[in-house]
mmCIF file of C-alpha atoms in Angstrom:
data_model
loop_
_atom_site.group_PDB
_atom_site.id
_atom_site.type_symbol
_atom_site.label_atom_id
_atom_site.label_comp_id
_atom_site.label_asym_id
_atom_site.label_seq_id
_atom_site.Cartn_x
_atom_site.Cartn_y
_atom_site.Cartn_z
ATOM 1 C CA MET A 1033 103.265 77.693 75.068
ATOM 2 C CA ALA A 1034 104.510 74.104 74.818
ATOM 3 C CA ALA A 1035 102.750 71.475 76.783
ATOM 4 C CA ALA A 1036 104.616 70.065 79.745
ATOM 5 C CA PRO A 1037 105.966 66.502 79.435
ATOM 6 C CA PRO A 1038 103.924 63.654 80.825
ATOM 7 C CA SER A 1039 104.355 63.136 84.471
ATOM 8 C CA ASP A 1040 102.248 62.028 87.504
ATOM 9 C CA ASN A 1041 101.597 65.662 88.410
ATOM 10 C CA VAL A 1042 98.406 67.236 86.981
ATOM 11 C CA PHE A 1043 97.369 70.797 87.000
ATOM 12 C CA ILE A 1044 93.530 71.059 87.393
ATOM 13 C CA GLY A 1045 91.932 74.433 86.668
ATOM 14 C CA ASP A 1046 88.406 75.944 86.771
ATOM 15 C CA LEU A 1047 87.623 74.586 90.208
ATOM 16 C CA PRO A 1048 85.090 76.128 92.539
ATOM 17 C CA VAL A 1049 86.446 78.875 94.693
ATOM 18 C CA ASP A 1050 85.326 77.085 97.874
ATOM 19 C CA LEU A 1051 86.845 73.732 97.165
ATOM 20 C CA SER A 1052 88.850 72.428 100.110
ATOM 21 C CA LYS A 1053 92.019 70.104 99.931
ATOM 22 C CA GLU A 1054 89.864 67.264 101.294
ATOM 23 C CA ASP A 1055 87.139 67.781 98.727
ATOM 24 C CA CYS A 1056 89.702 67.944 95.909
ATOM 25 C CA GLU A 1057 91.341 64.637 96.992
ATOM 26 C CA ALA A 1058 87.859 62.983 97.281
ATOM 27 C CA VAL A 1059 86.944 64.124 93.764
ATOM 28 C CA PHE A 1060 90.007 62.871 92.090
ATOM 29 C CA ALA A 1061 90.572 59.803 94.142
ATOM 30 C CA GLN A 1062 87.599 58.391 92.008
ATOM 31 C CA TYR A 1063 89.981 58.371 89.058
ATOM 32 C CA GLY A 1064 93.211 57.146 90.509
ATOM 33 C CA THR A 1065 95.376 56.980 93.667
ATOM 34 C CA VAL A 1066 96.079 60.616 94.824
ATOM 35 C CA THR A 1067 99.428 60.833 96.494
ATOM 36 C CA SER A 1068 99.302 64.605 97.201
ATOM 37 C CA CYS A 1069 97.058 67.524 96.501
ATOM 38 C CA ARG A 1070 97.544 71.256 96.804
ATOM 39 C CA VAL A 1071 94.589 73.605 96.242
ATOM 40 C CA ASN A 1072 95.580 77.097 95.055
ATOM 41 C CA PRO A 1073 93.228 79.970 95.930
ATOM 42 C CA PRO A 1074 91.637 81.886 92.995
ATOM 43 C CA LYS A 1075 93.111 84.940 91.591
ATOM 44 C CA ALA A 1076 90.911 88.114 91.793
ATOM 45 C CA GLY A 1077 87.465 87.127 90.312
ATOM 46 C CA GLY A 1078 88.791 83.797 88.954
ATOM 47 C CA LYS A 1079 88.437 80.138 89.960
ATOM 48 C CA ALA A 1080 90.558 77.892 92.049
ATOM 49 C CA SER A 1081 93.128 75.498 90.724
ATOM 50 C CA ALA A 1082 94.976 72.457 92.150
ATOM 51 C CA LEU A 1083 98.098 70.337 91.565
ATOM 52 C CA VAL A 1084 97.158 66.699 92.001
ATOM 53 C CA ARG A 1085 99.848 64.048 91.998
ATOM 54 C CA PHE A 1086 98.714 60.562 91.099
ATOM 55 C CA ALA A 1087 100.426 57.272 91.915
ATOM 56 C CA SER A 1088 101.570 56.802 88.246
ATOM 57 C CA VAL A 1089 101.928 58.576 84.953
ATOM 58 C CA GLU A 1090 99.312 56.294 83.432
ATOM 59 C CA GLU A 1091 96.627 57.407 85.996
ATOM 60 C CA ALA A 1092 97.596 61.065 85.418
ATOM 61 C CA THR A 1093 97.434 60.518 81.629
ATOM 62 C CA TRP A 1094 93.922 58.967 81.890
ATOM 63 C CA VAL A 1095 92.658 61.924 84.016
ATOM 64 C CA ILE A 1096 93.976 64.341 81.363
ATOM 65 C CA GLU A 1097 92.569 62.466 78.400
ATOM 66 C CA ASN A 1098 89.221 61.862 79.970
ATOM 67 C CA LEU A 1099 88.430 64.864 82.223
ATOM 68 C CA ASN A 1100 89.911 67.744 80.420
ATOM 69 C CA GLY A 1101 86.927 69.953 79.281
ATOM 70 C CA ASN A 1102 84.539 67.567 81.102
ATOM 71 C CA LEU A 1103 82.692 67.277 84.418
ATOM 72 C CA ALA A 1104 84.430 65.375 87.186
ATOM 73 C CA GLU A 1105 82.056 63.445 89.428
ATOM 74 C CA GLY A 1106 81.153 65.739 92.343
ATOM 75 C CA LEU A 1107 81.836 69.035 90.514
ATOM 76 C CA GLU A 1108 79.257 71.191 88.792
ATOM 77 C CA GLU A 1109 81.378 72.767 85.975
ATOM 78 C CA PRO A 1110 83.904 71.337 83.419
ATOM 79 C CA ILE A 1111 87.438 71.449 84.458
ATOM 80 C CA VAL A 1112 90.852 72.044 82.805
ATOM 81 C CA ALA A 1113 93.327 69.249 83.262
ATOM 82 C CA ARG A 1114 96.969 69.146 81.803
ATOM 83 C CA PHE A 1115 100.328 67.898 82.940
ATOM 84 C CA ALA A 1116 101.826 70.322 85.483
ATOM 85 C CA ASN A 1117 104.909 72.256 84.581
ATOM 86 C CA ALA A 1118 108.174 71.067 86.464
ATOM 87 C CA PRO A 1119 108.879 72.944 89.644
ATOM 88 C CA GLY A 1120 110.635 76.352 88.677
ATOM 89 C CA GLY A 1121 109.980 75.633 85.115
ATOM 90 C CA GLY A 1122 107.123 77.854 84.414
ATOM 91 C CA GLY A 1123 108.782 79.004 81.172
ATOM 92 C CA LYS A 1124 112.331 79.867 79.945
ATOM 93 C CA GLY A 1125 111.736 83.668 79.708
ATOM 94 C CA TRP A 1126 114.757 85.594 78.589
ATOM 95 C CA GLY A 1127 117.547 83.334 79.916
ATOM 96 C CA ASP A 1128 118.096 79.561 80.237
ATOM 97 C CA SER A 1129 119.117 79.992 83.872
ATOM 98 C CA GLN A 1130 120.668 76.492 83.759
ATOM 99 C CA GLY A 1131 124.197 76.044 82.969
ATOM 100 C CA GLY A 1132 124.972 79.773 83.023
ATOM 101 C CA LYS A 1133 123.549 80.345 79.615
ATOM 102 C CA SER A 1134 121.741 83.603 78.699
ATOM 103 C CA TRP A 1135 121.292 85.536 75.452
ATOM 104 C CA GLY A 1136 124.131 83.791 73.749
ATOM 105 C CA LYS A 1137 125.452 80.523 72.389
ATOM 106 C CA GLY A 1138 127.058 77.901 74.600
ATOM 107 C CA ASP A 1139 128.641 79.618 77.559
ATOM 108 C CA GLN A 1140 128.310 83.049 76.056
ATOM 109 C CA SER A 1141 126.201 85.630 77.716
ATOM 110 C CA TRP A 1142 125.278 88.949 76.185
ATOM 111 C CA GLY A 1143 127.812 88.655 73.430
ATOM 112 C CA GLY A 1144 130.835 87.687 75.714
ATOM 113 C CA LYS A 1145 133.157 84.941 74.664
ATOM 114 C CA GLY A 1146 134.134 82.037 76.737
ATOM 115 C CA GLY A 1147 131.767 83.079 79.472
ATOM 116 C CA LYS A 1148 133.140 86.504 79.795
ATOM 117 C CA SER A 1149 130.697 89.421 79.422
ATOM 118 C CA TRP A 1150 129.996 92.853 80.838
ATOM 119 C CA GLY A 1151 133.590 93.293 81.928
ATOM 120 C CA GLY A 1152 135.744 90.677 80.259
ATOM 121 C CA LYS A 1153 139.142 91.692 78.864
ATOM 122 C CA GLY A 1154 140.153 93.064 75.500
ATOM 123 C CA ASP A 1155 137.692 92.555 72.766
ATOM 124 C CA GLU A 1156 135.451 90.622 75.017
ATOM 125 C CA SER A 1157 133.778 93.445 76.981
ATOM 126 C CA TRP A 1158 132.086 96.728 76.592
ATOM 127 C CA GLY A 1159 135.152 98.653 77.273
ATOM 128 C CA GLY A 1160 137.655 96.653 75.202
ATOM 129 C CA LYS A 1161 138.905 97.418 71.655
ATOM 130 C CA ARG A 1162 136.022 98.992 69.831
ATOM 131 C CA SER A 1163 135.326 100.136 66.365
ATOM 132 C CA GLU A 1164 133.240 103.234 66.584
ATOM 133 C CA PRO A 1165 133.207 106.683 64.868
ATOM 134 C CA TYR A 1166 134.953 108.508 67.660
ATOM 135 C CA SER A 1167 138.723 108.983 67.547
ATOM 136 C CA SER A 1168 140.723 108.030 70.708
ATOM 137 C CA GLY A 1169 143.213 110.832 70.005
ATOM 138 C CA LYS A 1170 145.762 108.514 68.490
ATOM 139 C CA GLY A 1171 145.912 108.420 64.737
ATOM 140 C CA LYS A 1172 145.162 110.651 61.853
ATOM 141 C CA GLY A 1173 141.773 112.094 62.003
ATOM 142 C CA LYS A 1174 140.007 113.331 58.829
ATOM 143 C CA GLY A 1175 137.506 115.511 60.601
ATOM 144 C CA LYS A 1176 137.189 119.244 60.130
ATOM 145 C CA GLY A 1177 138.386 120.830 63.381
ATOM 146 C CA LYS A 1178 138.171 124.525 64.380
ATOM 147 C CA GLY A 1179 141.903 125.094 64.197
ATOM 148 C CA LYS A 1180 143.565 127.693 62.133
ATOM 149 C CA GLY A 1181 143.787 126.456 58.715
ATOM 150 C CA LYS A 1182 144.424 127.827 55.278
ATOM 151 C CA GLY A 1183 141.759 130.246 54.366
ATOM 152 C CA LYS A 1184 140.616 131.060 50.846
#
């Protein structure tokens, strides 16, 4: 997974399960001006995490460079610190979701052309002109049917 770009928002992991918002703000205010803090409850059997926003990218960068894998004053175990992902940007997954792009180039989606897919017209959809091994009834088939033919 690619690292999130530098910002003033820091993800802090491996926090104590009983850490309150106030305790979190107090711990990280020692390292910079905390403008907001959100403590996330632990997942089953895990540790808590937090999103801490600092007054500047420089403060956030210092925290990441100096506290990641280390003890923060007031905590008993090392923490994880990294730049937080942008809201709603937890990963691209299967589609881009921005600009209507998904599974194709440009404005194509699932093989459609010019933004038409799954029902476009002509060659641009699943039901348009197709090249497949089945005859449409028009044309000269070369198959061996069960009709009456010349026997030997």
